[in-house]
PDB file of C-alpha atoms in Angstrom:
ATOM      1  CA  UNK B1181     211.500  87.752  30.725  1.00 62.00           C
ATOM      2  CA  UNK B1182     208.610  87.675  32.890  1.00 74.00           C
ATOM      3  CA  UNK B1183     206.774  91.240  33.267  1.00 83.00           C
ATOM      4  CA  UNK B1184     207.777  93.325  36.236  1.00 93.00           C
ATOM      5  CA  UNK B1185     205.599  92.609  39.371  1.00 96.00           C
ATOM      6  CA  UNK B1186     204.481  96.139  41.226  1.00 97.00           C
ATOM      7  CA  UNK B1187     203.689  94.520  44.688  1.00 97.00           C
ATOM      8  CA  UNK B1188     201.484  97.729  45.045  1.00 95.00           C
ATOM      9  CA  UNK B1189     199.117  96.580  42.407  1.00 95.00           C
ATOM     10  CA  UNK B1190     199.602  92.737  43.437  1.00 96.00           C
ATOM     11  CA  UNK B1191     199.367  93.254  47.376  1.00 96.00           C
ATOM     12  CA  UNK B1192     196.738  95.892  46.505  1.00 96.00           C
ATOM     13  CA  UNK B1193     195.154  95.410  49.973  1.00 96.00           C
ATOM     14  CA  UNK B1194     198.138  95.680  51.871  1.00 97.00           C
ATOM     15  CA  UNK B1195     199.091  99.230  50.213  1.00 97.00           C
ATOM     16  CA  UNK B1196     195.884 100.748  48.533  1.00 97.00           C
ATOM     17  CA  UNK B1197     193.131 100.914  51.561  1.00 97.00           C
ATOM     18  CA  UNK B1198     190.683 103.040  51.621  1.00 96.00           C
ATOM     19  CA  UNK B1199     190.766 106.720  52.995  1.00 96.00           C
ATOM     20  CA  UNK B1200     187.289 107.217  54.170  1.00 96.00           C
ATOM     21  CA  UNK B1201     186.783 104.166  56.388  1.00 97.00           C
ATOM     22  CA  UNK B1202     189.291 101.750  58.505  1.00 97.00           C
ATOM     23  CA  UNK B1203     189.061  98.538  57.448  1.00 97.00           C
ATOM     24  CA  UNK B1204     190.446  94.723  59.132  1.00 97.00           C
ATOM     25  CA  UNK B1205     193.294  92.773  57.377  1.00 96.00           C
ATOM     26  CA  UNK B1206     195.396  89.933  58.309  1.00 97.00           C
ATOM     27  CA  UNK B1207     198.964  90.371  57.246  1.00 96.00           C
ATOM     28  CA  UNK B1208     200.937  87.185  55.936  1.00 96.00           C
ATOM     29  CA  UNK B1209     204.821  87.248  57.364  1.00 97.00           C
ATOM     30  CA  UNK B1210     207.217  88.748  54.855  1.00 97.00           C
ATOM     31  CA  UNK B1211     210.736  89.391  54.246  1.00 98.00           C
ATOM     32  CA  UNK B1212     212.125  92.970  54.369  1.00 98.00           C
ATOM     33  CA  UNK B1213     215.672  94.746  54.320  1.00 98.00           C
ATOM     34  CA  UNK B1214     215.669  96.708  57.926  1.00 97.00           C
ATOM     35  CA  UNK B1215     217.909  99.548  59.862  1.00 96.00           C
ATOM     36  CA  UNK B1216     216.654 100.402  63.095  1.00 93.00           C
ATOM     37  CA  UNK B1217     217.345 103.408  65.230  1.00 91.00           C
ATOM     38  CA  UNK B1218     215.975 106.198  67.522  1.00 89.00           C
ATOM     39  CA  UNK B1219     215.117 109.953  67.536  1.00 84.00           C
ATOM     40  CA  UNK B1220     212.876 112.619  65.215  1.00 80.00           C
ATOM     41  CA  UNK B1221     212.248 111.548  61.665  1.00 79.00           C
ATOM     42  CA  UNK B1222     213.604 113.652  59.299  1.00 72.00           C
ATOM     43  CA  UNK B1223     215.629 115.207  61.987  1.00 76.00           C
ATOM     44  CA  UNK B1224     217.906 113.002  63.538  1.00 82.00           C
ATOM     45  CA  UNK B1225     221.129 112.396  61.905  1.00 88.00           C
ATOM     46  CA  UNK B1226     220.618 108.263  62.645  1.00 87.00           C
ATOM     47  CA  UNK B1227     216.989 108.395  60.462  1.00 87.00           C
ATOM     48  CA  UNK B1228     218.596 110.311  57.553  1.00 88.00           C
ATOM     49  CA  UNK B1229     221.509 107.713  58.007  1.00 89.00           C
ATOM     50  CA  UNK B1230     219.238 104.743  57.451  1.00 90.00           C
ATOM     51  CA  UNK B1231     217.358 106.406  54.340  1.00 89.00           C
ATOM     52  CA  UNK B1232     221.091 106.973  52.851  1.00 89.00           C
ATOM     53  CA  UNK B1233     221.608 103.227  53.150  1.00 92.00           C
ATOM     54  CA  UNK B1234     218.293 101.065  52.975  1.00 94.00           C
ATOM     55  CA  UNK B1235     217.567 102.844  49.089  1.00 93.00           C
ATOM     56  CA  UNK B1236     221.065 101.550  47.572  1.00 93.00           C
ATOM     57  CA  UNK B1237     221.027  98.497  48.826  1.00 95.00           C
ATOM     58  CA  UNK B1238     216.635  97.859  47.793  1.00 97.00           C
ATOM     59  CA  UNK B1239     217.862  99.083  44.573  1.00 96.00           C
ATOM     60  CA  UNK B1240     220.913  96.899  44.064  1.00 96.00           C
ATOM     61  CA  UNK B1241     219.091  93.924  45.272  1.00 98.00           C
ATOM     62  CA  UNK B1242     216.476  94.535  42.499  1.00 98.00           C
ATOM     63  CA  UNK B1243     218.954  95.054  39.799  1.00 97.00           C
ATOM     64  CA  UNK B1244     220.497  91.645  41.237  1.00 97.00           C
ATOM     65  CA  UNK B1245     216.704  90.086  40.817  1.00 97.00           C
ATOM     66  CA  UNK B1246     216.666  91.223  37.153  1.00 96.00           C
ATOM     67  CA  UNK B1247     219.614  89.965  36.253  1.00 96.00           C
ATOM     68  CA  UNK B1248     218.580  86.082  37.262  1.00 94.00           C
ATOM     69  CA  UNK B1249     215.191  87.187  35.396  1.00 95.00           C
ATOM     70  CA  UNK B1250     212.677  88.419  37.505  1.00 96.00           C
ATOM     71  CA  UNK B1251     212.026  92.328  37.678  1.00 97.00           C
ATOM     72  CA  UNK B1252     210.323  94.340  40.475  1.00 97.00           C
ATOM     73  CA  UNK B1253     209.354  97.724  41.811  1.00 97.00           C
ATOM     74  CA  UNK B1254     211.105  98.519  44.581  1.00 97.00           C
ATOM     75  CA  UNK B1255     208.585  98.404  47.362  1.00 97.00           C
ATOM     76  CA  UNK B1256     207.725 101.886  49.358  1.00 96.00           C
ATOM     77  CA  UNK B1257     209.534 102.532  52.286  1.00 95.00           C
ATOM     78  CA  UNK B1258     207.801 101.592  55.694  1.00 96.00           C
ATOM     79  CA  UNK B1259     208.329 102.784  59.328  1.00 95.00           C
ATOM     80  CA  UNK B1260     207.555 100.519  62.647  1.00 95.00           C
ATOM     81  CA  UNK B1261     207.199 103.336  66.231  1.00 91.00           C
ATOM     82  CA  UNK B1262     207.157 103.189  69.361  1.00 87.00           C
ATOM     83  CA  UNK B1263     208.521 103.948  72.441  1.00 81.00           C
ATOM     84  CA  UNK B1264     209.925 102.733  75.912  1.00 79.00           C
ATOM     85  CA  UNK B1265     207.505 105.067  77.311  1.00 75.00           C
ATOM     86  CA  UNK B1266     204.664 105.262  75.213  1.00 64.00           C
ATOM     87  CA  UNK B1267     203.789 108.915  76.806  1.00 68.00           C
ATOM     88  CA  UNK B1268     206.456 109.905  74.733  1.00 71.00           C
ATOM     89  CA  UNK B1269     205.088 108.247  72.049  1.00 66.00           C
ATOM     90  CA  UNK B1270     201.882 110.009  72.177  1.00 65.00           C
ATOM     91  CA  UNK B1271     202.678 113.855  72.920  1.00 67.00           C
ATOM     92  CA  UNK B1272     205.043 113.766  70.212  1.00 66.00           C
ATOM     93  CA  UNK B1273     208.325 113.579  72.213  1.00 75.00           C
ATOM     94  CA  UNK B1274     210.211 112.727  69.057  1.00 74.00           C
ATOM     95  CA  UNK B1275     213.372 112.471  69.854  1.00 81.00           C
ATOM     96  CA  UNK B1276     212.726 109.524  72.353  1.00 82.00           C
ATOM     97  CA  UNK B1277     211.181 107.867  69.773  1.00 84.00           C
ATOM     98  CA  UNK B1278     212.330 104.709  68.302  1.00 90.00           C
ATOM     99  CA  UNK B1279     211.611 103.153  64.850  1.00 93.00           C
ATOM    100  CA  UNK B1280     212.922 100.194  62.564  1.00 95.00           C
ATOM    101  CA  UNK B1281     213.054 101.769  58.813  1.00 95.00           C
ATOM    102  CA  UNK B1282     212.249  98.788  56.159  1.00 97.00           C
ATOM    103  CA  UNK B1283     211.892  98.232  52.665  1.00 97.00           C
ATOM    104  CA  UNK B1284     209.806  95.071  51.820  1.00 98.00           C
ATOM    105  CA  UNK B1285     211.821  92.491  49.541  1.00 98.00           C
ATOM    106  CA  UNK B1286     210.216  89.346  47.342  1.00 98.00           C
ATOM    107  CA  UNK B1287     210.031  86.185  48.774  1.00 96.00           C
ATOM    108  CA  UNK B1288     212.522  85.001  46.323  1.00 97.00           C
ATOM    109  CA  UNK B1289     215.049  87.250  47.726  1.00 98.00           C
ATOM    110  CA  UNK B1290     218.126  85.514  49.169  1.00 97.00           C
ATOM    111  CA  UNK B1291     220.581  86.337  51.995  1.00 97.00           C
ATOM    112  CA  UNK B1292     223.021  85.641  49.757  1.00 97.00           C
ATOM    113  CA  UNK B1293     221.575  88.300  46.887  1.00 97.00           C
ATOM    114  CA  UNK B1294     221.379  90.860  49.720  1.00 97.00           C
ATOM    115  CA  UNK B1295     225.027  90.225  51.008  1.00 96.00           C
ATOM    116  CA  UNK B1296     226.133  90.438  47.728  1.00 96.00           C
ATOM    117  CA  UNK B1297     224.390  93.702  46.987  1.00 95.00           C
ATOM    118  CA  UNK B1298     225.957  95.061  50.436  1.00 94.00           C
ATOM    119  CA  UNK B1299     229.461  93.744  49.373  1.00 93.00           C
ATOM    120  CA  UNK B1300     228.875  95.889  45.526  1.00 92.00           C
ATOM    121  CA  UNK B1301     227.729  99.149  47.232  1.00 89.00           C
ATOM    122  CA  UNK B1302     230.547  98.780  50.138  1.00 88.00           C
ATOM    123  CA  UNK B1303     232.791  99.192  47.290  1.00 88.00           C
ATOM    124  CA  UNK B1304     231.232 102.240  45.107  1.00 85.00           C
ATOM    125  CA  UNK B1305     230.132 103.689  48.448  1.00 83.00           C
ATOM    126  CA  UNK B1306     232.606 103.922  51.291  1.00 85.00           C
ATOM    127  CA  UNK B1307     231.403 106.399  52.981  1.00 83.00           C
ATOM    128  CA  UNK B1308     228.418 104.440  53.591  1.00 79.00           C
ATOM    129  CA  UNK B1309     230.589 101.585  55.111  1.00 82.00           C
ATOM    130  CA  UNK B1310     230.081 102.038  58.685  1.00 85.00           C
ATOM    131  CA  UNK B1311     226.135 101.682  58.367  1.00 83.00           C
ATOM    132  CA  UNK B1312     226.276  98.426  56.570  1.00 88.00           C
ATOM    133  CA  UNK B1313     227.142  96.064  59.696  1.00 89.00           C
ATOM    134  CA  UNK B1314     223.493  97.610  60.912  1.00 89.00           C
ATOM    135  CA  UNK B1315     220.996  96.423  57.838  1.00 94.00           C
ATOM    136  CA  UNK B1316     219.335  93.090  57.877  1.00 96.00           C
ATOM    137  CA  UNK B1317     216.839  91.073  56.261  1.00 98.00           C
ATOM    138  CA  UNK B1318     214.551  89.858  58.338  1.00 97.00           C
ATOM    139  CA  UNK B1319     210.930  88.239  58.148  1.00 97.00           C
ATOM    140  CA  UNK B1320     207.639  90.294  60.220  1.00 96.00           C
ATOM    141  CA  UNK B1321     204.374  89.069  60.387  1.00 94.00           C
ATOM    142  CA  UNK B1322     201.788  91.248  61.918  1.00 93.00           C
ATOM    143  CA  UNK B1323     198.782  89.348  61.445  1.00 93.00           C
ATOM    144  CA  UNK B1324     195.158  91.012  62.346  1.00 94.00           C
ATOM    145  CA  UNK B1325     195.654  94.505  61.586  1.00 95.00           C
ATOM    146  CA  UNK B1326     193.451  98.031  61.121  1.00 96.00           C
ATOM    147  CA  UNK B1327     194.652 100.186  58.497  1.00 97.00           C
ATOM    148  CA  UNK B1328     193.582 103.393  56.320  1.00 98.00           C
ATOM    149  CA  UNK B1329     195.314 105.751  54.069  1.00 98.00           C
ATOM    150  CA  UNK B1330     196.049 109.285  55.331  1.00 96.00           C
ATOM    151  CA  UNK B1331     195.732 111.590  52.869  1.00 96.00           C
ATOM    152  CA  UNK B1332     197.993 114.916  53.884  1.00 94.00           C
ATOM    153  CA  UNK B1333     201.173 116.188  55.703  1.00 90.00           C
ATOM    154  CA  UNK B1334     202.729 113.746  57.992  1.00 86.00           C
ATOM    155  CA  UNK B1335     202.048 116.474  60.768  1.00 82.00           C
ATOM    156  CA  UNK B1336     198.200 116.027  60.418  1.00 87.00           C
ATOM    157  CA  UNK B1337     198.108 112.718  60.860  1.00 87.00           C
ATOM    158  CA  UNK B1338     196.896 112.652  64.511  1.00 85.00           C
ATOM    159  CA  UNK B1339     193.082 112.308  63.596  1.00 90.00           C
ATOM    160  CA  UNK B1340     193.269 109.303  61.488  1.00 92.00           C
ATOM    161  CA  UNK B1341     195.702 107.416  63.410  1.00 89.00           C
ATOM    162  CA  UNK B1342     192.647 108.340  66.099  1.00 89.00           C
ATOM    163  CA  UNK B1343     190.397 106.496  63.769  1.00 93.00           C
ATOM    164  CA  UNK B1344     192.650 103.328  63.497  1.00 93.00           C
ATOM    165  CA  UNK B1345     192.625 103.226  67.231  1.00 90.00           C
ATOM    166  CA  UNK B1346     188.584 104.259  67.821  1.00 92.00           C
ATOM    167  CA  UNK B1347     187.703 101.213  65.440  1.00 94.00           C
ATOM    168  CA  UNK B1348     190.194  98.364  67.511  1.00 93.00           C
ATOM    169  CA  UNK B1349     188.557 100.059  70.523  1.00 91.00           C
ATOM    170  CA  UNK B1350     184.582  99.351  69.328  1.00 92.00           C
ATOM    171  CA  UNK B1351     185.813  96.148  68.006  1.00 90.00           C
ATOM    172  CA  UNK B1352     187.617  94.519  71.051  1.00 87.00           C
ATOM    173  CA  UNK B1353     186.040  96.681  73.202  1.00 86.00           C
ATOM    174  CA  UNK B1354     189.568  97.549  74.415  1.00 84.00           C
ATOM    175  CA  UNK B1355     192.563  99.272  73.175  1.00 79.00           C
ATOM    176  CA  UNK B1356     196.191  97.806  73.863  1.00 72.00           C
ATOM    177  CA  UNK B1357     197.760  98.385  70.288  1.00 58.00           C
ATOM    178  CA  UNK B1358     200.827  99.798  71.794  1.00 64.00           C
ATOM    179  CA  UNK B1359     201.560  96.516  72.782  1.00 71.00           C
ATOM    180  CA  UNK B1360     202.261  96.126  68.842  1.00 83.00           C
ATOM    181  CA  UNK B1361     204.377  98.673  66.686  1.00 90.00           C
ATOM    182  CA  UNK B1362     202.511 101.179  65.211  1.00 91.00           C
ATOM    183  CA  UNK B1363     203.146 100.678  61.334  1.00 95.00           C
ATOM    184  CA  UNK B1364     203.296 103.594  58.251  1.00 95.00           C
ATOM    185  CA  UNK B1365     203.952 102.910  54.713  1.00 97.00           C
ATOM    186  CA  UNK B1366     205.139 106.073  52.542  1.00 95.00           C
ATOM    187  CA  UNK B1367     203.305 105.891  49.120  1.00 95.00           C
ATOM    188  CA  UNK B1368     204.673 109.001  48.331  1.00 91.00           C
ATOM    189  CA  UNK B1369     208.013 110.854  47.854  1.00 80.00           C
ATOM    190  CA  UNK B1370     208.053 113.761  50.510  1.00 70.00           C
ATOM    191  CA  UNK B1371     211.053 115.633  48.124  1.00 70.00           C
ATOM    192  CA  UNK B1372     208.563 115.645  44.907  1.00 79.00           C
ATOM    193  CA  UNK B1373     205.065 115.685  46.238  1.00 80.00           C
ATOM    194  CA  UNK B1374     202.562 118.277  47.657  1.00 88.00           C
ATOM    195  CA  UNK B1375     202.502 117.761  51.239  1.00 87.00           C
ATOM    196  CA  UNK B1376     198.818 118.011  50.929  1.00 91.00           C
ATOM    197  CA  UNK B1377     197.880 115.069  48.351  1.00 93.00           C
ATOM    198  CA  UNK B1378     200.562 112.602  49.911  1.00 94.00           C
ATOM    199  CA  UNK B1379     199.059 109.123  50.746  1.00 96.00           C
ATOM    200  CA  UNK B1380     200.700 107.196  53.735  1.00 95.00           C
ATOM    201  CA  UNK B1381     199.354 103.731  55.222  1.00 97.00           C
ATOM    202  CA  UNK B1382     198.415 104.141  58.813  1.00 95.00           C
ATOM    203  CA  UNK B1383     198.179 100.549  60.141  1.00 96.00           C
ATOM    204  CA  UNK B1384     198.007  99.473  63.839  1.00 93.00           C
ATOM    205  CA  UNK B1385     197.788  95.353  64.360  1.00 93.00           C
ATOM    206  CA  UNK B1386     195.856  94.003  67.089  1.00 90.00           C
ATOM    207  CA  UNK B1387     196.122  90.613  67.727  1.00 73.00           C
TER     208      UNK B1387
END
C-alpha cells in the first residue's frame, strides 16, 4: 500500500505559513465536505451541530479511501466568515455571523464514497440523522490569497488578521477583502492544546 499522504506536509504552503510576516499565495480549487450555518462559534447550538457531523463523516470517508488503497490524514478543519452586514462582522457581533464549516477531502474522493460514508454513519448514528440532508461536497477555489499563522487564543486574533488586511491594502492600494470570505484553518485541537501555543491559518483572498 502506498504510504499515507499528510496534505499538511504535501500542501505545506497552504497550511504551514509563516508567523512573522504575511505572505501572497494562489490557491488551486479543491474539493471539501461542507455544513454551513450562522451564529457564535463555539456557542451556537448550529456550529457545535456541524462539528458533531463533518468529523464522522471526514473520518469514514478516509477509512473508505484506505480500504480501495490509498491512506490519508484527515485534513484540519477550516472555517469561511462573514456577514450580511459586515459591521457585524467586524465589532464582533457573533451571533449574526455566518460561516460554512469544511473539511478538505483528496481529489480522488468520490460523491459516491461520501454518500456511502453518510449512508454507514446514518445507520450507527441516528441521532445525527437530521444534519445529514445539510453536508455536501463541494469544490472552492480562492485563488490570490494573503495568509499567516496566528499563534494564540482565537480571541487575540484581531491584530494579525489586521496584518493580513494592512498588506492587501499596501499591495492594491485598496482594501475590499470582504467582498471574499474571510478564511481560518485550525491546526490545532482547542480540547487538548494550550490556548496560548495554538496555530490557526488566517487567510483573506483578494482577487
Amino acid at each position: 500500500m502506498p504510504a499515507k499522504v499528510d496534505f499538511k506536509k504535501t500542501l505545506k504552503y497552504l497550511y504551514q505559513p509563516s508567523s512573522k510576516e504575511v505572505g501572497e499565495i494562489k490557491v488551486p480549487e479543491m474539493q471539501f465536505i461542507m455544513i454551513d450555518g450562522i451564529g457564535s462559534p463555539g456557542e451556537a447550538q448550529e456550529y457545535m451541530d456541524a462539528l458533531a457531523i463533518l468529523y464522522p463523516i471526514a473520518f469514514k470517508i478516509k477509512f473508505l479511501s484506505k480500504a480501495k488503497g490509498r491512506d490519508y490524514v484527515v485534513p484540519p478543519l477550516e472555517g469561511l466568515w462573514w456577514a450580511d452586514d459586515m459591521k457585524d462582522f467586524i465589532e464582533g457581533n457573533r451571533e449574526k455571523w455566518k460561516w460554512i464549516m469544511m473539511i478538505m477531502q483528496p481529489d480522488w474522493i468520490t460523491q459516491v464514497m461520501t454518500n456511502e460514508a453518510i449512508a454507514i454513519t446514518k445507520e450507527k448514528k441516528p441521532e445525527l440523522s437530521n444534519l445529514l440532508p445539510k453536508l455536501r461536497l463541494e469544490k472552492y477555489k480562492e485563488g490570490k490569497a494573503a495568509q499567516i499563522m496566528h499563534i494564540g487564543p482565537y480571541s487575540e486574533e484581531g491584530p494579525t488578521v489586521q496584518k493580513v488586511h494592512d498588506f492587501i491594502m499596501i499591495k492594491e492600494g485598496k482594501f475590499d477583502g470582504y467582498n471574499n470570505k474571510h478564511h481560518e484553518i485550525y491546526l490545532s485541537d482547542p480540547r487538548k492544546a494550550n490556548p496560548a501555543t495554538m496555530k490557526t491559518v488566517i487567510r483573506q483572498p483578494f482577487n
